[in-house]
């Protein structure tokens, strides 16, 4: 069994593994991460191997102390404002990097993505390892992100020796990524901190046009995808669909009209976007592993966390089956 509950013994064992160049899966408030010592290129190379991740896709470096950002990058005034407001929390900043970080971590870019996670076990682990952790989500490249230790075990199984179990992730979608390396702040990925909250601090943030060349592969049109086909449809369109009886439906909120689907999951009875985000990946994992032929998802309003939810659903539906 590679799943360990969190206590001082398992944290120390995991930190030891990281210090000696190993890889450990650990909880964050967003999704589970697959971490390695960010300063150890060989250790980081294992992450790419385990995930089947292309080398052009740079990693986020996780720190446990805001001061550590200066070991890695040149934070601007705007960066400090966001750090003070949102760290620890689901916000990743892309900043001009300092020398010393292996090229593999940043894919040879002049910038580095950094965040301070809000999960206490993640912070304890980084502190015990005494090094920043480069960590992508702990899933095979392109597949649904893991929000429980069991998801990690199902997807990566024997490829990871140690999975720390910090319970289900409380945010449930990945961090918001904001690029501060240019003249104007740019949103690279909507996530756990709503864009509106960020704009309150820094003013208007540029949004990457969906058709422009992606510079965050999380921005690839096809990502976060289940094996089963997924379609975003209105409840009316689902009702008329020829595959309704074989479908699994992801409702945003409680629905009065009963649809005769094979499976129904309601993300939030009351239509609360935060709750829906927490449930999103677990619901998709569940439907993907069930015997439904196709997944139908009801669209959610694109405000607050709804922006991240719709982003993940669109990429999940971009698969050409
Ligand atoms: O919530 C999260 O951010 C989770 C947890 C584990 O912290 N991590 C995560 O990592 O989602 P990953 O690798 O699945 O997604 C990181 C994204 C990638 O799309 C990558 O391209 C982008 O961050 N990224 C990393 N460094 C970058 C850089 N220097 N410039 C632009 N994008 C970058
Ligand atoms: Mg990922």
mmCIF file of C-alpha atoms and ligand atoms in Angstrom:
data_model
loop_
_atom_site.group_PDB
_atom_site.id
_atom_site.type_symbol
_atom_site.label_atom_id
_atom_site.label_comp_id
_atom_site.label_asym_id
_atom_site.label_seq_id
_atom_site.Cartn_x
_atom_site.Cartn_y
_atom_site.Cartn_z
ATOM 1 C CA UNK A 1 0.000 0.000 0.000
ATOM 2 C CA UNK A 2 1.528 3.297 -1.026
ATOM 3 C CA UNK A 3 -1.059 5.566 0.652
ATOM 4 C CA UNK A 4 0.108 7.048 3.952
ATOM 5 C CA UNK A 5 -2.011 9.011 6.406
ATOM 6 C CA UNK A 6 -0.448 12.269 7.533
ATOM 7 C CA UNK A 7 1.544 12.311 10.778
ATOM 8 C CA UNK A 8 5.030 13.374 11.741
ATOM 9 C CA UNK A 9 6.454 9.949 10.832
ATOM 10 C CA UNK A 10 5.029 9.820 7.301
ATOM 11 C CA UNK A 11 5.922 13.476 6.667
ATOM 12 C CA UNK A 12 9.529 12.842 7.735
ATOM 13 C CA UNK A 13 9.720 9.714 5.561
ATOM 14 C CA UNK A 14 8.365 11.678 2.585
ATOM 15 C CA UNK A 15 10.760 14.578 3.216
ATOM 16 C CA UNK A 16 13.653 12.118 3.382
ATOM 17 C CA UNK A 17 12.595 10.627 0.063
ATOM 18 C CA UNK A 18 12.436 14.100 -1.508
ATOM 19 C CA UNK A 19 15.845 15.093 -0.123
ATOM 20 C CA UNK A 20 17.394 11.987 -1.631
ATOM 21 C CA UNK A 21 15.999 12.719 -5.098
ATOM 22 C CA UNK A 22 12.713 10.789 -4.934
ATOM 23 C CA UNK A 23 9.173 11.673 -5.922
ATOM 24 C CA UNK A 24 6.176 11.926 -3.552
ATOM 25 C CA UNK A 25 2.481 12.563 -4.239
ATOM 26 C CA UNK A 26 0.999 15.024 -1.756
ATOM 27 C CA UNK A 27 -2.248 16.886 -1.112
ATOM 28 C CA UNK A 28 -2.801 20.564 -1.843
ATOM 29 C CA UNK A 29 -6.031 22.523 -1.483
ATOM 30 C CA UNK A 30 -6.522 22.449 -5.291
ATOM 31 C CA UNK A 31 -5.555 18.992 -6.553
ATOM 32 C CA UNK A 32 -2.945 16.379 -5.556
ATOM 33 C CA UNK A 33 0.576 17.152 -6.733
ATOM 34 C CA UNK A 34 3.530 14.944 -7.701
ATOM 35 C CA UNK A 35 6.520 16.616 -6.104
ATOM 36 C CA UNK A 36 10.305 16.537 -6.388
ATOM 37 C CA UNK A 37 13.158 18.770 -5.205
ATOM 38 C CA UNK A 38 12.964 21.724 -7.607
ATOM 39 C CA UNK A 39 16.774 22.099 -7.555
ATOM 40 C CA UNK A 40 17.426 18.465 -8.504
ATOM 41 C CA UNK A 41 17.103 17.984 -12.275
ATOM 42 C CA UNK A 42 17.283 14.180 -12.066
ATOM 43 C CA UNK A 43 14.518 14.077 -9.485
ATOM 44 C CA UNK A 44 12.370 16.395 -11.621
ATOM 45 C CA UNK A 45 13.015 14.229 -14.694
ATOM 46 C CA UNK A 46 11.221 11.362 -12.934
ATOM 47 C CA UNK A 47 8.059 13.448 -12.693
ATOM 48 C CA UNK A 48 7.994 13.825 -16.473
ATOM 49 C CA UNK A 49 8.551 10.092 -16.887
ATOM 50 C CA UNK A 50 5.854 9.046 -14.416
ATOM 51 C CA UNK A 51 3.288 11.403 -15.939
ATOM 52 C CA UNK A 52 4.277 10.898 -19.580
ATOM 53 C CA UNK A 53 4.501 14.648 -19.675
ATOM 54 C CA UNK A 54 6.068 16.434 -22.668
ATOM 55 C CA UNK A 55 9.253 18.312 -21.753
ATOM 56 C CA UNK A 56 7.963 21.580 -23.206
ATOM 57 C CA UNK A 57 5.448 21.788 -20.334
ATOM 58 C CA UNK A 58 7.038 23.648 -17.383
ATOM 59 C CA UNK A 59 6.203 22.903 -13.738
ATOM 60 C CA UNK A 60 4.930 25.015 -10.848
ATOM 61 C CA UNK A 61 7.393 25.420 -7.965
ATOM 62 C CA UNK A 62 5.770 25.191 -4.524
ATOM 63 C CA UNK A 63 7.139 27.115 -1.558
ATOM 64 C CA UNK A 64 6.140 27.301 2.118
ATOM 65 C CA UNK A 65 7.343 30.796 2.970
ATOM 66 C CA UNK A 66 6.577 33.952 0.969
ATOM 67 C CA UNK A 67 10.197 35.109 1.418
ATOM 68 C CA UNK A 68 11.352 32.111 -0.661
ATOM 69 C CA UNK A 69 9.912 33.703 -3.766
ATOM 70 C CA UNK A 70 13.043 35.862 -3.860
ATOM 71 C CA UNK A 71 15.298 32.816 -4.001
ATOM 72 C CA UNK A 72 13.629 31.875 -7.253
ATOM 73 C CA UNK A 73 12.391 34.992 -9.004
ATOM 74 C CA UNK A 74 12.179 38.779 -9.202
ATOM 75 C CA UNK A 75 8.729 39.608 -7.798
ATOM 76 C CA UNK A 76 7.360 42.967 -8.976
ATOM 77 C CA UNK A 77 5.280 45.343 -6.827
ATOM 78 C CA UNK A 78 2.138 43.890 -8.357
ATOM 79 C CA UNK A 79 3.372 40.414 -7.475
ATOM 80 C CA UNK A 80 3.789 41.381 -3.812
ATOM 81 C CA UNK A 81 0.259 42.775 -3.703
ATOM 82 C CA UNK A 82 -1.154 39.496 -4.957
ATOM 83 C CA UNK A 83 1.112 37.446 -2.703
ATOM 84 C CA UNK A 84 0.014 39.368 0.380
ATOM 85 C CA UNK A 85 -3.629 38.944 -0.509
ATOM 86 C CA UNK A 86 -3.790 35.357 -1.777
ATOM 87 C CA UNK A 87 -0.885 33.280 -0.421
ATOM 88 C CA UNK A 88 -1.071 30.666 0.865
ATOM 89 C CA UNK A 89 -3.779 29.803 -1.654
ATOM 90 C CA UNK A 90 -4.678 28.703 -5.177
ATOM 91 C CA UNK A 91 -2.839 31.433 -7.102
ATOM 92 C CA UNK A 92 0.262 30.740 -9.216
ATOM 93 C CA UNK A 93 2.392 33.668 -10.365
ATOM 94 C CA UNK A 94 4.620 33.539 -13.430
ATOM 95 C CA UNK A 95 7.624 35.796 -12.763
ATOM 96 C CA UNK A 96 11.056 36.521 -14.256
ATOM 97 C CA UNK A 97 13.277 33.792 -12.857
ATOM 98 C CA UNK A 98 16.607 33.933 -11.072
ATOM 99 C CA UNK A 99 19.462 31.625 -12.106
ATOM 100 C CA UNK A 100 19.856 28.246 -10.398
ATOM 101 C CA UNK A 101 16.636 26.461 -11.224
ATOM 102 C CA UNK A 102 17.164 23.513 -13.624
ATOM 103 C CA UNK A 103 16.012 24.191 -17.195
ATOM 104 C CA UNK A 104 13.750 21.155 -17.079
ATOM 105 C CA UNK A 105 11.577 22.769 -14.381
ATOM 106 C CA UNK A 106 10.924 25.870 -16.510
ATOM 107 C CA UNK A 107 11.319 24.218 -19.932
ATOM 108 C CA UNK A 108 14.147 26.592 -20.729
ATOM 109 C CA UNK A 109 11.938 29.687 -20.264
ATOM 110 C CA UNK A 110 13.148 32.915 -18.656
ATOM 111 C CA UNK A 111 10.145 32.781 -16.321
ATOM 112 C CA UNK A 112 9.119 30.541 -13.429
ATOM 113 C CA UNK A 113 5.673 29.648 -12.054
ATOM 114 C CA UNK A 114 5.488 29.783 -8.233
ATOM 115 C CA UNK A 115 2.800 29.196 -5.659
ATOM 116 C CA UNK A 116 2.376 28.695 -1.929
ATOM 117 C CA UNK A 117 -0.307 26.046 -1.360
ATOM 118 C CA UNK A 118 -2.842 26.413 1.477
ATOM 119 C CA UNK A 119 -2.895 22.753 2.595
ATOM 120 C CA UNK A 120 -1.130 22.360 5.966
ATOM 121 C CA UNK A 121 0.363 18.994 4.971
ATOM 122 C CA UNK A 122 1.837 20.502 1.801
ATOM 123 C CA UNK A 123 3.424 23.302 3.804
ATOM 124 C CA UNK A 124 4.748 20.875 6.427
ATOM 125 C CA UNK A 125 6.193 18.666 3.706
ATOM 126 C CA UNK A 126 7.981 21.534 1.921
ATOM 127 C CA UNK A 127 9.405 22.764 5.232
ATOM 128 C CA UNK A 128 10.555 19.274 6.237
ATOM 129 C CA UNK A 129 12.136 18.680 2.818
ATOM 130 C CA UNK A 130 13.931 22.050 3.196
ATOM 131 C CA UNK A 131 13.601 22.733 -0.523
ATOM 132 C CA UNK A 132 10.955 24.093 -2.899
ATOM 133 C CA UNK A 133 8.998 21.343 -4.634
ATOM 134 C CA UNK A 134 8.414 21.286 -8.374
ATOM 135 C CA UNK A 135 5.013 19.652 -8.719
ATOM 136 C CA UNK A 136 2.438 19.191 -11.459
ATOM 137 C CA UNK A 137 -0.915 17.571 -10.796
ATOM 138 C CA UNK A 138 -0.477 13.870 -9.935
ATOM 139 C CA UNK A 139 -2.220 12.422 -12.998
ATOM 140 C CA UNK A 140 -1.143 11.052 -16.378
ATOM 141 C CA UNK A 141 -0.643 14.000 -18.776
ATOM 142 C CA UNK A 142 -3.935 15.217 -20.237
ATOM 143 C CA UNK A 143 -6.219 13.140 -17.968
ATOM 144 C CA UNK A 144 -8.579 14.295 -15.194
ATOM 145 C CA UNK A 145 -6.817 15.828 -12.196
ATOM 146 C CA UNK A 146 -6.811 13.900 -8.885
ATOM 147 C CA UNK A 147 -8.655 15.352 -5.892
ATOM 148 C CA UNK A 148 -8.203 12.363 -3.544
ATOM 149 C CA UNK A 149 -5.288 10.069 -2.685
ATOM 150 C CA UNK A 150 -7.336 7.208 -4.185
ATOM 151 C CA UNK A 151 -7.494 9.014 -7.551
ATOM 152 C CA UNK A 152 -3.691 9.215 -7.526
ATOM 153 C CA UNK A 153 -3.365 5.533 -6.714
ATOM 154 C CA UNK A 154 -5.854 4.529 -9.422
ATOM 155 C CA UNK A 155 -4.088 6.596 -12.062
ATOM 156 C CA UNK A 156 -0.413 6.288 -11.194
ATOM 157 C CA UNK A 157 -0.489 3.176 -9.004
ATOM 158 C CA UNK A 158 2.880 1.462 -8.661
ATOM 159 C CA UNK A 159 4.647 4.315 -10.427
ATOM 160 C CA UNK A 160 4.566 6.324 -7.193
ATOM 161 C CA UNK A 161 6.061 4.806 -4.042
ATOM 162 C CA UNK A 162 4.493 7.230 -1.636
ATOM 163 C CA UNK A 163 1.143 9.033 -1.659
ATOM 164 C CA UNK A 164 0.354 11.249 1.342
ATOM 165 C CA UNK A 165 -3.385 11.241 2.053
ATOM 166 C CA UNK A 166 -4.649 14.649 3.146
ATOM 167 C CA UNK A 167 -8.314 13.924 2.397
ATOM 168 C CA UNK A 168 -10.380 15.333 -0.475
ATOM 169 C CA UNK A 169 -9.116 18.671 -1.857
ATOM 170 C CA UNK A 170 -11.169 21.599 -0.592
ATOM 171 C CA UNK A 171 -10.846 23.815 -3.692
ATOM 172 C CA UNK A 172 -11.029 21.028 -6.252
ATOM 173 C CA UNK A 173 -9.784 22.885 -9.343
ATOM 174 C CA UNK A 174 -6.180 23.863 -10.047
ATOM 175 C CA UNK A 175 -4.674 27.211 -9.126
ATOM 176 C CA UNK A 176 -5.350 30.335 -11.148
ATOM 177 C CA UNK A 177 -2.207 31.181 -13.160
ATOM 178 C CA UNK A 178 -1.390 34.850 -13.696
ATOM 179 C CA UNK A 179 1.624 35.862 -15.799
ATOM 180 C CA UNK A 180 3.293 38.978 -14.360
ATOM 181 C CA UNK A 181 6.452 38.763 -16.450
ATOM 182 C CA UNK A 182 5.208 41.164 -19.146
ATOM 183 C CA UNK A 183 3.884 44.725 -19.140
ATOM 184 C CA UNK A 184 0.361 43.729 -18.155
ATOM 185 C CA UNK A 185 -0.953 40.917 -15.949
ATOM 186 C CA UNK A 186 -2.240 38.050 -18.083
ATOM 187 C CA UNK A 187 -4.506 35.183 -17.089
ATOM 188 C CA UNK A 188 -2.971 31.910 -18.327
ATOM 189 C CA UNK A 189 -5.438 29.581 -16.599
ATOM 190 C CA UNK A 190 -8.636 30.315 -14.633
ATOM 191 C CA UNK A 191 -8.616 28.424 -11.317
ATOM 192 C CA UNK A 192 -9.294 28.428 -7.594
ATOM 193 C CA UNK A 193 -9.050 32.215 -7.093
ATOM 194 C CA UNK A 194 -11.772 33.971 -9.097
ATOM 195 C CA UNK A 195 -10.507 36.417 -11.737
ATOM 196 C CA UNK A 196 -12.795 39.096 -10.260
ATOM 197 C CA UNK A 197 -10.902 38.886 -6.945
ATOM 198 C CA UNK A 198 -7.567 39.340 -8.685
ATOM 199 C CA UNK A 199 -8.825 42.281 -10.743
ATOM 200 C CA UNK A 200 -9.906 44.004 -7.517
ATOM 201 C CA UNK A 201 -6.223 44.170 -6.600
ATOM 202 C CA UNK A 202 -4.446 44.707 -9.938
ATOM 203 C CA UNK A 203 -7.118 46.100 -12.266
ATOM 204 C CA UNK A 204 -8.013 44.556 -15.610
ATOM 205 C CA UNK A 205 -6.182 41.327 -16.403
ATOM 206 C CA UNK A 206 -5.667 40.307 -20.036
ATOM 207 C CA UNK A 207 -7.274 37.019 -20.924
ATOM 208 C CA UNK A 208 -5.522 34.817 -23.374
ATOM 209 C CA UNK A 209 -7.555 34.464 -26.533
ATOM 210 C CA UNK A 210 -8.584 30.809 -26.806
ATOM 211 C CA UNK A 211 -7.267 30.492 -30.378
ATOM 212 C CA UNK A 212 -3.886 32.093 -29.730
ATOM 213 C CA UNK A 213 -0.785 29.942 -29.307
ATOM 214 C CA UNK A 214 -0.879 28.388 -25.851
ATOM 215 C CA UNK A 215 2.098 29.023 -23.596
ATOM 216 C CA UNK A 216 0.692 26.955 -20.759
ATOM 217 C CA UNK A 217 -0.050 23.429 -21.962
ATOM 218 C CA UNK A 218 -2.844 23.359 -19.377
ATOM 219 C CA UNK A 219 -4.193 25.716 -22.037
ATOM 220 C CA UNK A 220 -4.116 23.035 -24.717
ATOM 221 C CA UNK A 221 -7.646 22.701 -26.101
ATOM 222 C CA UNK A 222 -7.597 19.029 -25.118
ATOM 223 C CA UNK A 223 -6.768 18.525 -21.455
ATOM 224 C CA UNK A 224 -8.264 17.442 -18.114
ATOM 225 C CA UNK A 225 -10.148 14.856 -20.168
ATOM 226 C CA UNK A 226 -11.964 11.656 -19.182
ATOM 227 C CA UNK A 227 -11.666 8.568 -21.412
ATOM 228 C CA UNK A 228 -15.399 8.726 -22.137
ATOM 229 C CA UNK A 229 -16.720 11.376 -24.533
ATOM 230 C CA UNK A 230 -18.107 14.449 -22.794
ATOM 231 C CA UNK A 231 -20.557 16.991 -24.170
ATOM 232 C CA UNK A 232 -21.693 20.254 -22.624
ATOM 233 C CA UNK A 233 -25.461 20.445 -23.237
ATOM 234 C CA UNK A 234 -28.486 22.285 -21.930
ATOM 235 C CA UNK A 235 -30.924 20.118 -19.955
ATOM 236 C CA UNK A 236 -33.379 20.437 -22.875
ATOM 237 C CA UNK A 237 -30.795 19.174 -25.368
ATOM 238 C CA UNK A 238 -29.957 16.246 -23.044
ATOM 239 C CA UNK A 239 -33.627 15.283 -22.907
ATOM 240 C CA UNK A 240 -33.735 14.996 -26.688
ATOM 241 C CA UNK A 241 -30.410 13.213 -27.090
ATOM 242 C CA UNK A 242 -30.539 9.688 -28.535
ATOM 243 C CA UNK A 243 -27.934 8.460 -26.009
ATOM 244 C CA UNK A 244 -29.775 9.823 -22.927
ATOM 245 C CA UNK A 245 -30.541 6.346 -21.520
ATOM 246 C CA UNK A 246 -26.850 5.387 -21.680
ATOM 247 C CA UNK A 247 -25.509 8.679 -20.422
ATOM 248 C CA UNK A 248 -24.174 9.945 -17.117
ATOM 249 C CA UNK A 249 -25.259 13.494 -16.367
ATOM 250 C CA UNK A 250 -23.345 16.097 -14.440
ATOM 251 C CA UNK A 251 -25.959 18.607 -13.315
ATOM 252 C CA UNK A 252 -24.758 21.913 -11.963
ATOM 253 C CA UNK A 253 -27.694 22.181 -9.538
ATOM 254 C CA UNK A 254 -30.801 20.336 -8.440
ATOM 255 C CA UNK A 255 -33.109 19.730 -11.328
ATOM 256 C CA UNK A 256 -36.864 19.270 -11.050
ATOM 257 C CA UNK A 257 -37.346 17.623 -14.440
ATOM 258 C CA UNK A 258 -36.312 14.037 -14.014
ATOM 259 C CA UNK A 259 -34.217 12.829 -16.936
ATOM 260 C CA UNK A 260 -33.936 9.093 -17.527
ATOM 261 C CA UNK A 261 -30.182 8.906 -17.709
ATOM 262 C CA UNK A 262 -28.142 5.948 -16.441
ATOM 263 C CA UNK A 263 -26.484 8.100 -13.770
ATOM 264 C CA UNK A 264 -27.139 11.558 -12.384
ATOM 265 C CA UNK A 265 -24.730 13.625 -10.308
ATOM 266 C CA UNK A 266 -25.604 17.047 -8.929
ATOM 267 C CA UNK A 267 -22.493 19.181 -8.326
ATOM 268 C CA UNK A 268 -24.246 21.501 -5.890
ATOM 269 C CA UNK A 269 -27.901 21.183 -4.824
ATOM 270 C CA UNK A 270 -28.119 24.941 -4.290
ATOM 271 C CA UNK A 271 -26.089 25.940 -7.363
ATOM 272 C CA UNK A 272 -23.104 27.124 -5.352
ATOM 273 C CA UNK A 273 -20.101 27.460 -7.707
ATOM 274 C CA UNK A 274 -17.530 26.897 -4.973
ATOM 275 C CA UNK A 275 -19.143 23.648 -3.918
ATOM 276 C CA UNK A 276 -19.498 22.615 -7.569
ATOM 277 C CA UNK A 277 -15.759 23.177 -8.160
ATOM 278 C CA UNK A 278 -14.918 20.976 -5.164
ATOM 279 C CA UNK A 279 -17.009 18.123 -6.595
ATOM 280 C CA UNK A 280 -16.106 18.492 -10.293
ATOM 281 C CA UNK A 281 -13.168 16.113 -10.777
ATOM 282 C CA UNK A 282 -14.455 13.479 -8.338
ATOM 283 C CA UNK A 283 -17.766 13.419 -10.237
ATOM 284 C CA UNK A 284 -15.964 13.098 -13.584
ATOM 285 C CA UNK A 285 -13.750 10.295 -12.236
ATOM 286 C CA UNK A 286 -16.856 8.521 -10.992
ATOM 287 C CA UNK A 287 -18.700 8.777 -14.320
ATOM 288 C CA UNK A 288 -15.581 7.850 -16.292
ATOM 289 C CA UNK A 289 -15.261 4.628 -14.288
ATOM 290 C CA UNK A 290 -18.964 3.767 -14.452
ATOM 291 C CA UNK A 291 -20.719 1.934 -17.264
ATOM 292 C CA UNK A 292 -22.142 5.037 -18.967
ATOM 293 C CA UNK A 293 -21.327 5.503 -22.668
ATOM 294 C CA UNK A 294 -21.190 9.281 -22.699
ATOM 295 C CA UNK A 295 -21.058 12.119 -20.179
ATOM 296 C CA UNK A 296 -23.361 15.127 -20.484
ATOM 297 C CA UNK A 297 -22.513 18.245 -18.488
ATOM 298 C CA UNK A 298 -24.836 21.159 -17.806
ATOM 299 C CA UNK A 299 -23.106 24.529 -18.350
ATOM 300 C CA UNK A 300 -22.499 26.724 -15.296
ATOM 301 C CA UNK A 301 -22.479 30.539 -15.171
ATOM 302 C CA UNK A 302 -19.031 31.912 -16.033
ATOM 303 C CA UNK A 303 -18.559 34.046 -12.965
ATOM 304 C CA UNK A 304 -16.379 33.377 -9.913
ATOM 305 C CA UNK A 305 -15.267 29.728 -9.900
ATOM 306 C CA UNK A 306 -17.610 29.113 -12.837
ATOM 307 C CA UNK A 307 -14.881 30.380 -15.168
ATOM 308 C CA UNK A 308 -12.529 27.589 -14.058
ATOM 309 C CA UNK A 309 -15.292 24.956 -14.134
ATOM 310 C CA UNK A 310 -16.309 25.839 -17.713
ATOM 311 C CA UNK A 311 -12.646 25.972 -18.767
ATOM 312 C CA UNK A 312 -12.109 22.393 -17.514
ATOM 313 C CA UNK A 313 -15.386 21.157 -19.027
ATOM 314 C CA UNK A 314 -14.568 22.680 -22.429
ATOM 315 C CA UNK A 315 -11.130 21.088 -22.493
ATOM 316 C CA UNK A 316 -12.606 17.780 -21.316
ATOM 317 C CA UNK A 317 -15.095 17.946 -24.190
ATOM 318 C CA UNK A 318 -12.500 18.842 -26.828
ATOM 319 C CA UNK A 319 -11.488 15.165 -27.154
ATOM 320 C CA UNK A 320 -12.402 13.790 -30.539
ATOM 321 C CA UNK A 321 -13.887 10.383 -29.923
HETATM 322 O O1 LIG B 1 -3.225 23.857 -8.414
HETATM 323 C C1 LIG B 1 -2.208 23.647 -9.079
HETATM 324 O O2 LIG B 1 -1.637 24.540 -9.719
HETATM 325 C C2 LIG B 1 -1.670 22.217 -9.120
HETATM 326 C C3 LIG B 1 -1.168 21.849 -7.710
HETATM 327 C C4 LIG B 1 -0.487 20.503 -7.674
HETATM 328 O O3 LIG B 1 -0.350 22.865 -7.219
HETATM 329 N N1 LIG B 1 -0.628 22.075 -10.080
HETATM 330 C C5 LIG B 1 -0.860 22.078 -11.424
HETATM 331 O O4 LIG B 1 0.260 21.845 -12.180
HETATM 332 O O5 LIG B 1 -1.954 22.253 -11.912
HETATM 333 P P1 LIG B 1 0.226 21.449 -13.715
HETATM 334 O O6 LIG B 1 1.600 21.094 -14.095
HETATM 335 O O7 LIG B 1 -0.809 20.417 -13.934
HETATM 336 O O8 LIG B 1 -0.132 22.792 -14.423
HETATM 337 C C6 LIG B 1 0.792 23.839 -14.377
HETATM 338 C C7 LIG B 1 0.630 24.760 -15.524
HETATM 339 C C8 LIG B 1 1.033 24.109 -16.819
HETATM 340 O O9 LIG B 1 -0.004 24.259 -17.778
HETATM 341 C C9 LIG B 1 2.285 24.860 -17.230
HETATM 342 O O10 LIG B 1 2.437 24.984 -18.577
HETATM 343 C C10 LIG B 1 2.098 26.199 -16.539
HETATM 344 O O11 LIG B 1 1.517 25.868 -15.331
HETATM 345 N N2 LIG B 1 3.399 26.850 -16.324
HETATM 346 C C11 LIG B 1 4.400 26.471 -15.529
HETATM 347 N N3 LIG B 1 5.463 27.294 -15.633
HETATM 348 C C12 LIG B 1 5.115 28.239 -16.518
HETATM 349 C C13 LIG B 1 5.783 29.381 -17.062
HETATM 350 N N4 LIG B 1 7.026 29.696 -16.704
HETATM 351 N N5 LIG B 1 5.105 30.126 -17.960
HETATM 352 C C14 LIG B 1 3.844 29.800 -18.321
HETATM 353 N N6 LIG B 1 3.159 28.738 -17.844
HETATM 354 C C15 LIG B 1 3.788 27.957 -16.968
HETATM 355 MG MG1 LIG B 2 -2.223 19.201 -14.666
#
